[in-house]
PDB file of C-alpha atoms in Angstrom:
ATOM      1  CA  UNK O   1      12.482  60.562 -49.572  1.00  0.00           C
ATOM      2  CA  UNK O   2       9.069  62.104 -48.871  1.00  0.00           C
ATOM      3  CA  UNK O   3       8.526  63.474 -52.357  1.00  0.00           C
ATOM      4  CA  UNK O   4       7.127  60.441 -54.183  1.00  0.00           C
ATOM      5  CA  UNK O   5       4.182  59.825 -51.860  1.00  0.00           C
ATOM      6  CA  UNK O   6       1.474  62.391 -52.291  1.00  0.00           C
ATOM      7  CA  UNK O   7      -1.819  61.568 -50.623  1.00  0.00           C
ATOM      8  CA  UNK O   8      -5.050  63.492 -51.024  1.00  0.00           C
ATOM      9  CA  UNK O   9      -5.629  66.613 -53.022  1.00  0.00           C
ATOM     10  CA  UNK O  10      -3.688  69.331 -51.219  1.00  0.00           C
ATOM     11  CA  UNK O  11      -0.244  70.404 -52.401  1.00  0.00           C
ATOM     12  CA  UNK O  12       2.601  70.141 -49.841  1.00  0.00           C
ATOM     13  CA  UNK O  13       2.825  73.198 -47.616  1.00  0.00           C
ATOM     14  CA  UNK O  14       6.164  74.209 -46.129  1.00  0.00           C
ATOM     15  CA  UNK O  15       4.441  77.176 -44.475  1.00  0.00           C
ATOM     16  CA  UNK O  16       2.041  74.918 -42.548  1.00  0.00           C
ATOM     17  CA  UNK O  17       4.913  72.664 -41.419  1.00  0.00           C
ATOM     18  CA  UNK O  18       6.847  75.703 -40.251  1.00  0.00           C
ATOM     19  CA  UNK O  19       3.763  77.032 -38.450  1.00  0.00           C
ATOM     20  CA  UNK O  20       3.289  73.687 -36.701  1.00  0.00           C
ATOM     21  CA  UNK O  21       6.944  73.650 -35.635  1.00  0.00           C
ATOM     22  CA  UNK O  22       6.853  77.068 -33.993  1.00  0.00           C
ATOM     23  CA  UNK O  23       3.852  76.138 -31.891  1.00  0.00           C
ATOM     24  CA  UNK O  24       5.614  73.026 -30.560  1.00  0.00           C
ATOM     25  CA  UNK O  25       7.722  74.236 -27.589  1.00  0.00           C
ATOM     26  CA  UNK O  26       9.499  70.885 -27.113  1.00  0.00           C
ATOM     27  CA  UNK O  27      10.701  70.815 -30.745  1.00  0.00           C
ATOM     28  CA  UNK O  28      12.025  74.358 -30.356  1.00  0.00           C
ATOM     29  CA  UNK O  29      13.720  73.360 -27.108  1.00  0.00           C
ATOM     30  CA  UNK O  30      15.523  70.565 -28.992  1.00  0.00           C
ATOM     31  CA  UNK O  31      16.542  73.120 -31.621  1.00  0.00           C
ATOM     32  CA  UNK O  32      14.794  71.490 -34.590  1.00  0.00           C
ATOM     33  CA  UNK O  33      14.659  73.505 -37.801  1.00  0.00           C
ATOM     34  CA  UNK O  34      13.091  72.746 -41.181  1.00  0.00           C
ATOM     35  CA  UNK O  35      14.292  73.037 -44.723  1.00  0.00           C
ATOM     36  CA  UNK O  36      12.802  72.116 -48.051  1.00  0.00           C
ATOM     37  CA  UNK O  37      15.101  70.587 -50.622  1.00  0.00           C
ATOM     38  CA  UNK O  38      14.631  68.876 -53.959  1.00  0.00           C
ATOM     39  CA  UNK O  39      14.038  65.704 -51.972  1.00  0.00           C
ATOM     40  CA  UNK O  40      11.190  67.081 -49.882  1.00  0.00           C
ATOM     41  CA  UNK O  41      11.054  68.211 -46.266  1.00  0.00           C
ATOM     42  CA  UNK O  42      14.066  67.728 -43.993  1.00  0.00           C
ATOM     43  CA  UNK O  43      14.579  68.390 -40.279  1.00  0.00           C
ATOM     44  CA  UNK O  44      17.936  69.612 -39.015  1.00  0.00           C
ATOM     45  CA  UNK O  45      19.018  69.532 -35.362  1.00  0.00           C
ATOM     46  CA  UNK O  46      22.357  70.928 -34.231  1.00  0.00           C
ATOM     47  CA  UNK O  47      24.413  68.983 -31.690  1.00  0.00           C
ATOM     48  CA  UNK O  48      24.332  70.375 -28.187  1.00  0.00           C
ATOM     49  CA  UNK O  49      25.870  69.295 -24.883  1.00  0.00           C
ATOM     50  CA  UNK O  50      22.499  68.893 -23.172  1.00  0.00           C
ATOM     51  CA  UNK O  51      21.244  66.400 -25.783  1.00  0.00           C
ATOM     52  CA  UNK O  52      23.846  63.833 -24.697  1.00  0.00           C
ATOM     53  CA  UNK O  53      22.817  60.582 -23.005  1.00  0.00           C
ATOM     54  CA  UNK O  54      26.186  58.890 -22.635  1.00  0.00           C
ATOM     55  CA  UNK O  55      28.987  61.253 -21.685  1.00  0.00           C
ATOM     56  CA  UNK O  56      31.702  58.587 -22.123  1.00  0.00           C
ATOM     57  CA  UNK O  57      31.308  58.182 -25.874  1.00  0.00           C
ATOM     58  CA  UNK O  58      29.729  60.851 -26.099  1.00  0.00           C
ATOM     59  CA  UNK O  59      26.462  59.806 -27.724  1.00  0.00           C
ATOM     60  CA  UNK O  60      23.126  61.452 -28.204  1.00  0.00           C
ATOM     61  CA  UNK O  61      20.403  60.370 -25.764  1.00  0.00           C
ATOM     62  CA  UNK O  62      18.124  57.643 -27.140  1.00  0.00           C
ATOM     63  CA  UNK O  63      15.195  59.808 -26.108  1.00  0.00           C
ATOM     64  CA  UNK O  64      16.430  62.637 -28.319  1.00  0.00           C
ATOM     65  CA  UNK O  65      16.678  60.251 -31.269  1.00  0.00           C
ATOM     66  CA  UNK O  66      13.153  58.973 -30.622  1.00  0.00           C
ATOM     67  CA  UNK O  67      11.858  62.521 -30.266  1.00  0.00           C
ATOM     68  CA  UNK O  68      13.457  63.590 -33.559  1.00  0.00           C
ATOM     69  CA  UNK O  69      11.838  60.643 -35.368  1.00  0.00           C
ATOM     70  CA  UNK O  70       8.490  61.647 -33.841  1.00  0.00           C
ATOM     71  CA  UNK O  71       8.866  65.338 -34.786  1.00  0.00           C
ATOM     72  CA  UNK O  72      10.199  64.556 -38.276  1.00  0.00           C
ATOM     73  CA  UNK O  73       7.303  62.173 -38.944  1.00  0.00           C
ATOM     74  CA  UNK O  74       4.707  64.602 -37.649  1.00  0.00           C
ATOM     75  CA  UNK O  75       5.988  67.630 -39.553  1.00  0.00           C
ATOM     76  CA  UNK O  76       6.346  65.624 -42.772  1.00  0.00           C
ATOM     77  CA  UNK O  77       2.728  64.539 -42.437  1.00  0.00           C
ATOM     78  CA  UNK O  78       1.654  68.159 -41.899  1.00  0.00           C
ATOM     79  CA  UNK O  79       3.785  69.179 -44.897  1.00  0.00           C
ATOM     80  CA  UNK O  80       2.593  66.495 -47.339  1.00  0.00           C
ATOM     81  CA  UNK O  81      -1.079  66.628 -46.420  1.00  0.00           C
ATOM     82  CA  UNK O  82      -1.099  70.396 -45.779  1.00  0.00           C
ATOM     83  CA  UNK O  83      -2.708  69.957 -42.348  1.00  0.00           C
ATOM     84  CA  UNK O  84      -3.604  73.032 -40.347  1.00  0.00           C
ATOM     85  CA  UNK O  85      -3.907  71.105 -37.084  1.00  0.00           C
ATOM     86  CA  UNK O  86      -1.561  68.610 -35.486  1.00  0.00           C
ATOM     87  CA  UNK O  87      -1.890  64.850 -35.994  1.00  0.00           C
ATOM     88  CA  UNK O  88      -1.541  62.783 -32.802  1.00  0.00           C
ATOM     89  CA  UNK O  89       1.127  60.093 -32.436  1.00  0.00           C
ATOM     90  CA  UNK O  90      -0.530  56.802 -31.481  1.00  0.00           C
ATOM     91  CA  UNK O  91       2.507  54.548 -31.399  1.00  0.00           C
ATOM     92  CA  UNK O  92       6.112  54.433 -32.500  1.00  0.00           C
ATOM     93  CA  UNK O  93       8.557  51.597 -33.042  1.00  0.00           C
ATOM     94  CA  UNK O  94      12.203  52.641 -33.182  1.00  0.00           C
ATOM     95  CA  UNK O  95      15.231  50.656 -34.344  1.00  0.00           C
ATOM     96  CA  UNK O  96      18.479  52.186 -33.139  1.00  0.00           C
ATOM     97  CA  UNK O  97      21.078  51.355 -35.789  1.00  0.00           C
ATOM     98  CA  UNK O  98      24.147  53.378 -34.869  1.00  0.00           C
ATOM     99  CA  UNK O  99      24.990  55.595 -31.926  1.00  0.00           C
ATOM    100  CA  UNK O 100      24.230  59.273 -32.474  1.00  0.00           C
ATOM    101  CA  UNK O 101      27.449  61.282 -32.410  1.00  0.00           C
ATOM    102  CA  UNK O 102      27.757  64.858 -31.160  1.00  0.00           C
ATOM    103  CA  UNK O 103      27.064  66.119 -34.675  1.00  0.00           C
ATOM    104  CA  UNK O 104      24.163  67.704 -36.572  1.00  0.00           C
ATOM    105  CA  UNK O 105      21.326  65.258 -37.207  1.00  0.00           C
ATOM    106  CA  UNK O 106      19.084  65.212 -40.275  1.00  0.00           C
ATOM    107  CA  UNK O 107      15.664  63.640 -40.590  1.00  0.00           C
ATOM    108  CA  UNK O 108      13.253  62.706 -43.351  1.00  0.00           C
ATOM    109  CA  UNK O 109      10.000  60.785 -43.451  1.00  0.00           C
ATOM    110  CA  UNK O 110       7.530  59.364 -45.922  1.00  0.00           C
ATOM    111  CA  UNK O 111       3.908  58.326 -45.819  1.00  0.00           C
ATOM    112  CA  UNK O 112       3.754  54.562 -46.257  1.00  0.00           C
ATOM    113  CA  UNK O 113       0.000  54.679 -46.261  1.00  0.00           C
ATOM    114  CA  UNK O 114      -2.270  57.630 -45.645  1.00  0.00           C
ATOM    115  CA  UNK O 115      -5.930  57.049 -44.974  1.00  0.00           C
ATOM    116  CA  UNK O 116      -8.697  59.383 -43.876  1.00  0.00           C
ATOM    117  CA  UNK O 117      -8.168  58.802 -40.160  1.00  0.00           C
ATOM    118  CA  UNK O 118      -4.723  57.255 -39.830  1.00  0.00           C
ATOM    119  CA  UNK O 119      -1.342  57.656 -41.454  1.00  0.00           C
ATOM    120  CA  UNK O 120       1.486  55.128 -41.352  1.00  0.00           C
ATOM    121  CA  UNK O 121       4.854  56.901 -41.514  1.00  0.00           C
ATOM    122  CA  UNK O 122       8.414  55.751 -41.920  1.00  0.00           C
ATOM    123  CA  UNK O 123      11.020  58.172 -40.566  1.00  0.00           C
ATOM    124  CA  UNK O 124      14.830  58.091 -40.834  1.00  0.00           C
ATOM    125  CA  UNK O 125      17.622  59.983 -39.079  1.00  0.00           C
ATOM    126  CA  UNK O 126      21.219  60.283 -40.234  1.00  0.00           C
ATOM    127  CA  UNK O 127      24.274  62.400 -39.542  1.00  0.00           C
ATOM    128  CA  UNK O 128      27.083  62.360 -42.112  1.00  0.00           C
ATOM    129  CA  UNK O 129      25.704  59.981 -44.678  1.00  0.00           C
ATOM    130  CA  UNK O 130      22.029  59.430 -45.598  1.00  0.00           C
ATOM    131  CA  UNK O 131      23.002  55.881 -46.584  1.00  0.00           C
ATOM    132  CA  UNK O 132      24.072  55.194 -42.988  1.00  0.00           C
ATOM    133  CA  UNK O 133      21.010  56.006 -40.859  1.00  0.00           C
ATOM    134  CA  UNK O 134      21.415  56.190 -37.076  1.00  0.00           C
ATOM    135  CA  UNK O 135      17.778  55.237 -36.466  1.00  0.00           C
ATOM    136  CA  UNK O 136      14.583  54.363 -38.295  1.00  0.00           C
ATOM    137  CA  UNK O 137      11.049  54.532 -36.989  1.00  0.00           C
ATOM    138  CA  UNK O 138       7.605  53.268 -37.903  1.00  0.00           C
ATOM    139  CA  UNK O 139       4.932  55.640 -36.647  1.00  0.00           C
ATOM    140  CA  UNK O 140       1.127  55.628 -36.609  1.00  0.00           C
ATOM    141  CA  UNK O 141      -0.591  58.992 -36.469  1.00  0.00           C
ATOM    142  CA  UNK O 142      -4.248  59.796 -35.904  1.00  0.00           C
ATOM    143  CA  UNK O 143      -5.164  62.613 -38.288  1.00  0.00           C
ATOM    144  CA  UNK O 144      -7.082  65.682 -37.090  1.00  0.00           C
ATOM    145  CA  UNK O 145     -10.823  65.538 -37.767  1.00  0.00           C
ATOM    146  CA  UNK O 146     -11.790  67.417 -40.893  1.00  0.00           C
TER     147      UNK O 146
ATOM    148  CA  UNK E  21      16.392  49.601  -4.611  1.00  0.00           C
ATOM    149  CA  UNK E  22      20.080  48.817  -5.120  1.00  0.00           C
ATOM    150  CA  UNK E  23      23.039  50.698  -3.735  1.00  0.00           C
ATOM    151  CA  UNK E  24      23.759  51.872  -7.253  1.00  0.00           C
ATOM    152  CA  UNK E  25      20.501  53.753  -7.493  1.00  0.00           C
ATOM    153  CA  UNK E  26      20.692  55.049  -3.930  1.00  0.00           C
ATOM    154  CA  UNK E  27      24.078  56.529  -4.689  1.00  0.00           C
ATOM    155  CA  UNK E  28      23.033  57.808  -8.095  1.00  0.00           C
ATOM    156  CA  UNK E  29      23.985  61.434  -8.280  1.00  0.00           C
ATOM    157  CA  UNK E  30      24.448  62.140 -11.953  1.00  0.00           C
ATOM    158  CA  UNK E  31      21.733  62.197 -14.524  1.00  0.00           C
ATOM    159  CA  UNK E  32      22.704  62.078 -18.193  1.00  0.00           C
ATOM    160  CA  UNK E  33      22.770  65.661 -19.533  1.00  0.00           C
ATOM    161  CA  UNK E  34      19.520  65.200 -21.427  1.00  0.00           C
ATOM    162  CA  UNK E  35      17.749  63.724 -18.384  1.00  0.00           C
ATOM    163  CA  UNK E  36      18.811  66.800 -16.484  1.00  0.00           C
ATOM    164  CA  UNK E  37      17.680  69.091 -19.301  1.00  0.00           C
ATOM    165  CA  UNK E  38      14.191  67.564 -19.224  1.00  0.00           C
ATOM    166  CA  UNK E  39      14.052  67.638 -15.409  1.00  0.00           C
ATOM    167  CA  UNK E  40      13.936  63.886 -14.666  1.00  0.00           C
ATOM    168  CA  UNK E  41      14.226  62.909 -10.999  1.00  0.00           C
ATOM    169  CA  UNK E  42      14.772  59.407  -9.646  1.00  0.00           C
ATOM    170  CA  UNK E  43      11.851  58.500  -7.355  1.00  0.00           C
ATOM    171  CA  UNK E  44      13.936  57.471  -4.352  1.00  0.00           C
ATOM    172  CA  UNK E  45      10.921  56.837  -2.151  1.00  0.00           C
ATOM    173  CA  UNK E  46       9.657  54.217  -4.602  1.00  0.00           C
ATOM    174  CA  UNK E  47       9.584  50.650  -3.346  1.00  0.00           C
ATOM    175  CA  UNK E  48       9.421  48.957  -6.748  1.00  0.00           C
ATOM    176  CA  UNK E  49       9.038  46.833  -8.685  1.00  0.00           C
ATOM    177  CA  UNK E  50      11.835  48.082 -10.909  1.00  0.00           C
ATOM    178  CA  UNK E  51      12.799  51.716 -11.015  1.00  0.00           C
ATOM    179  CA  UNK E  52      10.609  54.814 -11.072  1.00  0.00           C
ATOM    180  CA  UNK E  53      11.464  58.256 -12.431  1.00  0.00           C
ATOM    181  CA  UNK E  54       9.442  61.440 -11.982  1.00  0.00           C
ATOM    182  CA  UNK E  55       9.147  64.176 -14.574  1.00  0.00           C
ATOM    183  CA  UNK E  56       7.338  67.368 -13.530  1.00  0.00           C
ATOM    184  CA  UNK E  57       5.504  69.244 -16.285  1.00  0.00           C
ATOM    185  CA  UNK E  58       7.192  72.353 -17.700  1.00  0.00           C
ATOM    186  CA  UNK E  59       6.514  74.698 -20.597  1.00  0.00           C
ATOM    187  CA  UNK E  60       9.511  73.525 -22.666  1.00  0.00           C
ATOM    188  CA  UNK E  61       8.127  69.946 -22.588  1.00  0.00           C
ATOM    189  CA  UNK E  62       4.894  70.992 -24.272  1.00  0.00           C
ATOM    190  CA  UNK E  63       3.745  69.348 -27.478  1.00  0.00           C
ATOM    191  CA  UNK E  64       1.322  72.067 -28.382  1.00  0.00           C
ATOM    192  CA  UNK E  65       1.477  75.662 -27.175  1.00  0.00           C
ATOM    193  CA  UNK E  66      -2.330  75.808 -27.087  1.00  0.00           C
ATOM    194  CA  UNK E  67      -3.058  72.527 -25.323  1.00  0.00           C
ATOM    195  CA  UNK E  68      -0.347  72.383 -22.611  1.00  0.00           C
ATOM    196  CA  UNK E  69       0.213  68.624 -22.722  1.00  0.00           C
ATOM    197  CA  UNK E  70       3.456  66.620 -22.574  1.00  0.00           C
ATOM    198  CA  UNK E  71       5.008  66.084 -26.010  1.00  0.00           C
ATOM    199  CA  UNK E  72       5.053  62.382 -26.940  1.00  0.00           C
ATOM    200  CA  UNK E  73       8.830  62.598 -27.408  1.00  0.00           C
ATOM    201  CA  UNK E  74       9.267  63.689 -23.791  1.00  0.00           C
ATOM    202  CA  UNK E  75       7.351  60.627 -22.575  1.00  0.00           C
ATOM    203  CA  UNK E  76       9.405  58.409 -24.896  1.00  0.00           C
ATOM    204  CA  UNK E  77      12.690  59.905 -23.645  1.00  0.00           C
ATOM    205  CA  UNK E  78      11.742  59.334 -20.018  1.00  0.00           C
ATOM    206  CA  UNK E  79      10.761  55.739 -20.770  1.00  0.00           C
ATOM    207  CA  UNK E  80      14.086  55.169 -22.572  1.00  0.00           C
ATOM    208  CA  UNK E  81      16.057  56.634 -19.668  1.00  0.00           C
ATOM    209  CA  UNK E  82      14.155  54.754 -16.964  1.00  0.00           C
ATOM    210  CA  UNK E  83      14.506  51.505 -18.919  1.00  0.00           C
ATOM    211  CA  UNK E  84      18.282  51.947 -18.995  1.00  0.00           C
ATOM    212  CA  UNK E  85      18.377  52.612 -15.266  1.00  0.00           C
ATOM    213  CA  UNK E  86      16.333  49.570 -14.383  1.00  0.00           C
ATOM    214  CA  UNK E  87      18.962  47.417 -16.116  1.00  0.00           C
ATOM    215  CA  UNK E  88      21.704  49.007 -14.041  1.00  0.00           C
ATOM    216  CA  UNK E  89      19.575  48.217 -10.997  1.00  0.00           C
ATOM    217  CA  UNK E  90      19.298  44.524 -11.930  1.00  0.00           C
ATOM    218  CA  UNK E  91      21.083  42.225  -9.447  1.00  0.00           C
ATOM    219  CA  UNK E  92      23.083  40.555 -12.249  1.00  0.00           C
ATOM    220  CA  UNK E  93      24.241  43.819 -13.773  1.00  0.00           C
ATOM    221  CA  UNK E  94      27.982  44.387 -13.426  1.00  0.00           C
ATOM    222  CA  UNK E  95      28.733  48.040 -12.807  1.00  0.00           C
ATOM    223  CA  UNK E  96      30.671  49.450 -15.737  1.00  0.00           C
ATOM    224  CA  UNK E  97      28.961  47.368 -18.429  1.00  0.00           C
ATOM    225  CA  UNK E  98      27.945  49.650 -21.258  1.00  0.00           C
ATOM    226  CA  UNK E  99      24.664  49.220 -23.035  1.00  0.00           C
ATOM    227  CA  UNK E 100      22.931  50.379 -26.152  1.00  0.00           C
ATOM    228  CA  UNK E 101      19.229  50.540 -26.916  1.00  0.00           C
ATOM    229  CA  UNK E 102      18.456  48.192 -29.812  1.00  0.00           C
ATOM    230  CA  UNK E 103      14.820  49.065 -30.143  1.00  0.00           C
ATOM    231  CA  UNK E 104      12.014  50.813 -28.351  1.00  0.00           C
ATOM    232  CA  UNK E 105       8.284  50.656 -28.889  1.00  0.00           C
ATOM    233  CA  UNK E 106       5.899  53.101 -27.208  1.00  0.00           C
ATOM    234  CA  UNK E 107       2.093  53.165 -27.260  1.00  0.00           C
ATOM    235  CA  UNK E 108       0.644  56.558 -26.372  1.00  0.00           C
ATOM    236  CA  UNK E 109      -2.600  55.715 -24.590  1.00  0.00           C
ATOM    237  CA  UNK E 110      -3.734  59.239 -23.794  1.00  0.00           C
ATOM    238  CA  UNK E 111      -2.264  62.707 -23.377  1.00  0.00           C
ATOM    239  CA  UNK E 112      -1.046  64.149 -20.054  1.00  0.00           C
ATOM    240  CA  UNK E 113      -1.526  67.709 -18.842  1.00  0.00           C
ATOM    241  CA  UNK E 114       1.596  69.713 -17.998  1.00  0.00           C
ATOM    242  CA  UNK E 115      -0.019  70.477 -14.627  1.00  0.00           C
ATOM    243  CA  UNK E 116       0.771  66.879 -13.745  1.00  0.00           C
ATOM    244  CA  UNK E 117       4.000  65.055 -12.935  1.00  0.00           C
ATOM    245  CA  UNK E 118       4.692  61.900 -14.930  1.00  0.00           C
ATOM    246  CA  UNK E 119       5.849  58.784 -13.159  1.00  0.00           C
ATOM    247  CA  UNK E 120       7.588  56.276 -15.383  1.00  0.00           C
ATOM    248  CA  UNK E 121       8.210  52.783 -14.052  1.00  0.00           C
ATOM    249  CA  UNK E 122      10.492  50.323 -15.802  1.00  0.00           C
ATOM    250  CA  UNK E 123      10.840  46.650 -14.931  1.00  0.00           C
ATOM    251  CA  UNK E 124      13.537  44.406 -16.346  1.00  0.00           C
ATOM    252  CA  UNK E 125      11.833  41.240 -17.563  1.00  0.00           C
ATOM    253  CA  UNK E 126      14.757  39.351 -18.979  1.00  0.00           C
ATOM    254  CA  UNK E 127      18.482  39.603 -18.485  1.00  0.00           C
ATOM    255  CA  UNK E 128      21.418  37.580 -19.700  1.00  0.00           C
ATOM    256  CA  UNK E 129      24.972  38.621 -20.408  1.00  0.00           C
ATOM    257  CA  UNK E 130      24.199  40.005 -23.848  1.00  0.00           C
ATOM    258  CA  UNK E 131      20.637  41.295 -23.920  1.00  0.00           C
ATOM    259  CA  UNK E 132      18.094  42.758 -21.515  1.00  0.00           C
ATOM    260  CA  UNK E 133      14.348  43.232 -22.021  1.00  0.00           C
ATOM    261  CA  UNK E 134      12.398  45.971 -20.285  1.00  0.00           C
ATOM    262  CA  UNK E 135       8.742  46.915 -19.964  1.00  0.00           C
ATOM    263  CA  UNK E 136       7.719  50.373 -18.850  1.00  0.00           C
ATOM    264  CA  UNK E 137       4.617  52.383 -18.073  1.00  0.00           C
ATOM    265  CA  UNK E 138       4.052  56.111 -17.735  1.00  0.00           C
ATOM    266  CA  UNK E 139       1.217  57.392 -15.560  1.00  0.00           C
ATOM    267  CA  UNK E 140       0.221  60.681 -13.966  1.00  0.00           C
ATOM    268  CA  UNK E 141       1.520  60.883 -10.388  1.00  0.00           C
ATOM    269  CA  UNK E 142      -1.625  62.296  -8.774  1.00  0.00           C
ATOM    270  CA  UNK E 143      -4.536  61.018 -10.848  1.00  0.00           C
ATOM    271  CA  UNK E 144      -2.845  57.664 -11.689  1.00  0.00           C
ATOM    272  CA  UNK E 145      -4.002  57.721 -15.302  1.00  0.00           C
ATOM    273  CA  UNK E 146      -2.098  55.435 -17.682  1.00  0.00           C
ATOM    274  CA  UNK E 147      -0.426  57.663 -20.295  1.00  0.00           C
ATOM    275  CA  UNK E 148       1.880  55.342 -22.214  1.00  0.00           C
ATOM    276  CA  UNK E 149       3.399  51.884 -22.246  1.00  0.00           C
ATOM    277  CA  UNK E 150       6.795  50.962 -23.626  1.00  0.00           C
ATOM    278  CA  UNK E 151       8.937  47.981 -24.413  1.00  0.00           C
ATOM    279  CA  UNK E 152      12.684  48.168 -24.999  1.00  0.00           C
ATOM    280  CA  UNK E 153      15.547  45.822 -25.805  1.00  0.00           C
ATOM    281  CA  UNK E 154      19.136  46.612 -24.847  1.00  0.00           C
ATOM    282  CA  UNK E 155      22.442  45.116 -25.849  1.00  0.00           C
ATOM    283  CA  UNK E 156      24.964  44.854 -23.023  1.00  0.00           C
ATOM    284  CA  UNK E 157      28.721  45.287 -23.309  1.00  0.00           C
ATOM    285  CA  UNK E 158      28.824  47.272 -26.521  1.00  0.00           C
ATOM    286  CA  UNK E 159      32.208  47.630 -28.272  1.00  0.00           C
ATOM    287  CA  UNK E 160      32.994  51.118 -26.919  1.00  0.00           C
ATOM    288  CA  UNK E 161      33.108  49.767 -23.368  1.00  0.00           C
ATOM    289  CA  UNK E 162      33.597  45.982 -23.295  1.00  0.00           C
ATOM    290  CA  UNK E 163      31.520  43.854 -20.951  1.00  0.00           C
ATOM    291  CA  UNK E 164      33.416  43.408 -17.618  1.00  0.00           C
ATOM    292  CA  UNK E 165      32.196  39.798 -17.587  1.00  0.00           C
ATOM    293  CA  UNK E 166      34.301  39.114 -20.671  1.00  0.00           C
ATOM    294  CA  UNK E 167      38.105  38.703 -20.443  1.00  0.00           C
ATOM    295  CA  UNK E 168      38.755  42.222 -21.752  1.00  0.00           C
ATOM    296  CA  UNK E 169      37.563  43.998 -18.613  1.00  0.00           C
ATOM    297  CA  UNK E 170      37.021  47.710 -18.900  1.00  0.00           C
ATOM    298  CA  UNK E 171      36.125  50.483 -16.505  1.00  0.00           C
ATOM    299  CA  UNK E 172      33.688  53.278 -17.101  1.00  0.00           C
ATOM    300  CA  UNK E 173      29.938  53.194 -17.048  1.00  0.00           C
ATOM    301  CA  UNK E 174      27.184  54.285 -19.278  1.00  0.00           C
ATOM    302  CA  UNK E 175      24.256  56.381 -18.243  1.00  0.00           C
ATOM    303  CA  UNK E 176      21.715  55.927 -20.952  1.00  0.00           C
TER     304      UNK E 176
END
């Protein structure tokens, strides 16, 4: 999903995304990992008992879903624009489409528009089927000063 | 504060994992939750500030609780977050404790609307504002107000 949009001169950098991830304690606490496929950057988060919000279903906490959209959007921005410092999330608007099951969750994002100071990002999370997203998010990031 | 919240003993697992605490001394409006800073909640190892996702998660959780605290809420009604919008006004140091307040602004049998704010407990700086919409009586646990009454609650 994030492959087609390439903004600015730099080539995508998986190494910079990985470097940004390991200096983000909260993302490591959630257990987020990164992989690079033919379709661009992808986040992967394993299911874990302490990520549950509703024990009756059980379903993943809405705050985990929101956090994964945030982290996926941020790391994709770092990846695509090869940023060596972290962009800052200004606002996020999440639509919860399906409940998150106790299963691995995948995330991808794309730059809808990247400017010099701001980037508008669309992020998606899914579990079994990329065609059946569990949540989508629209995010605005302030880019680090160059 | 309602009897439900006074008797609230169990946080959802993720609320517990983050370290959320219901602010029982709070007199309202709505419901307030405290979240003390901790290393695992950090957004940046060098800057020691709360990760935006942590603030978002606490807003989501507090919003769900304020619906359960609403006088018209029937205990056992399940709910699902439809959408959530958060504006991150400024960053918060991990030396601080966050206080998130959520107020239910609209409630009928099907949908509830919530507004929330996050501020630092000591310095009272506004950190974030949020707005969430919830659907009540989702299929997994039917609404007790409807003929197909069901037991079992939902801690979002």
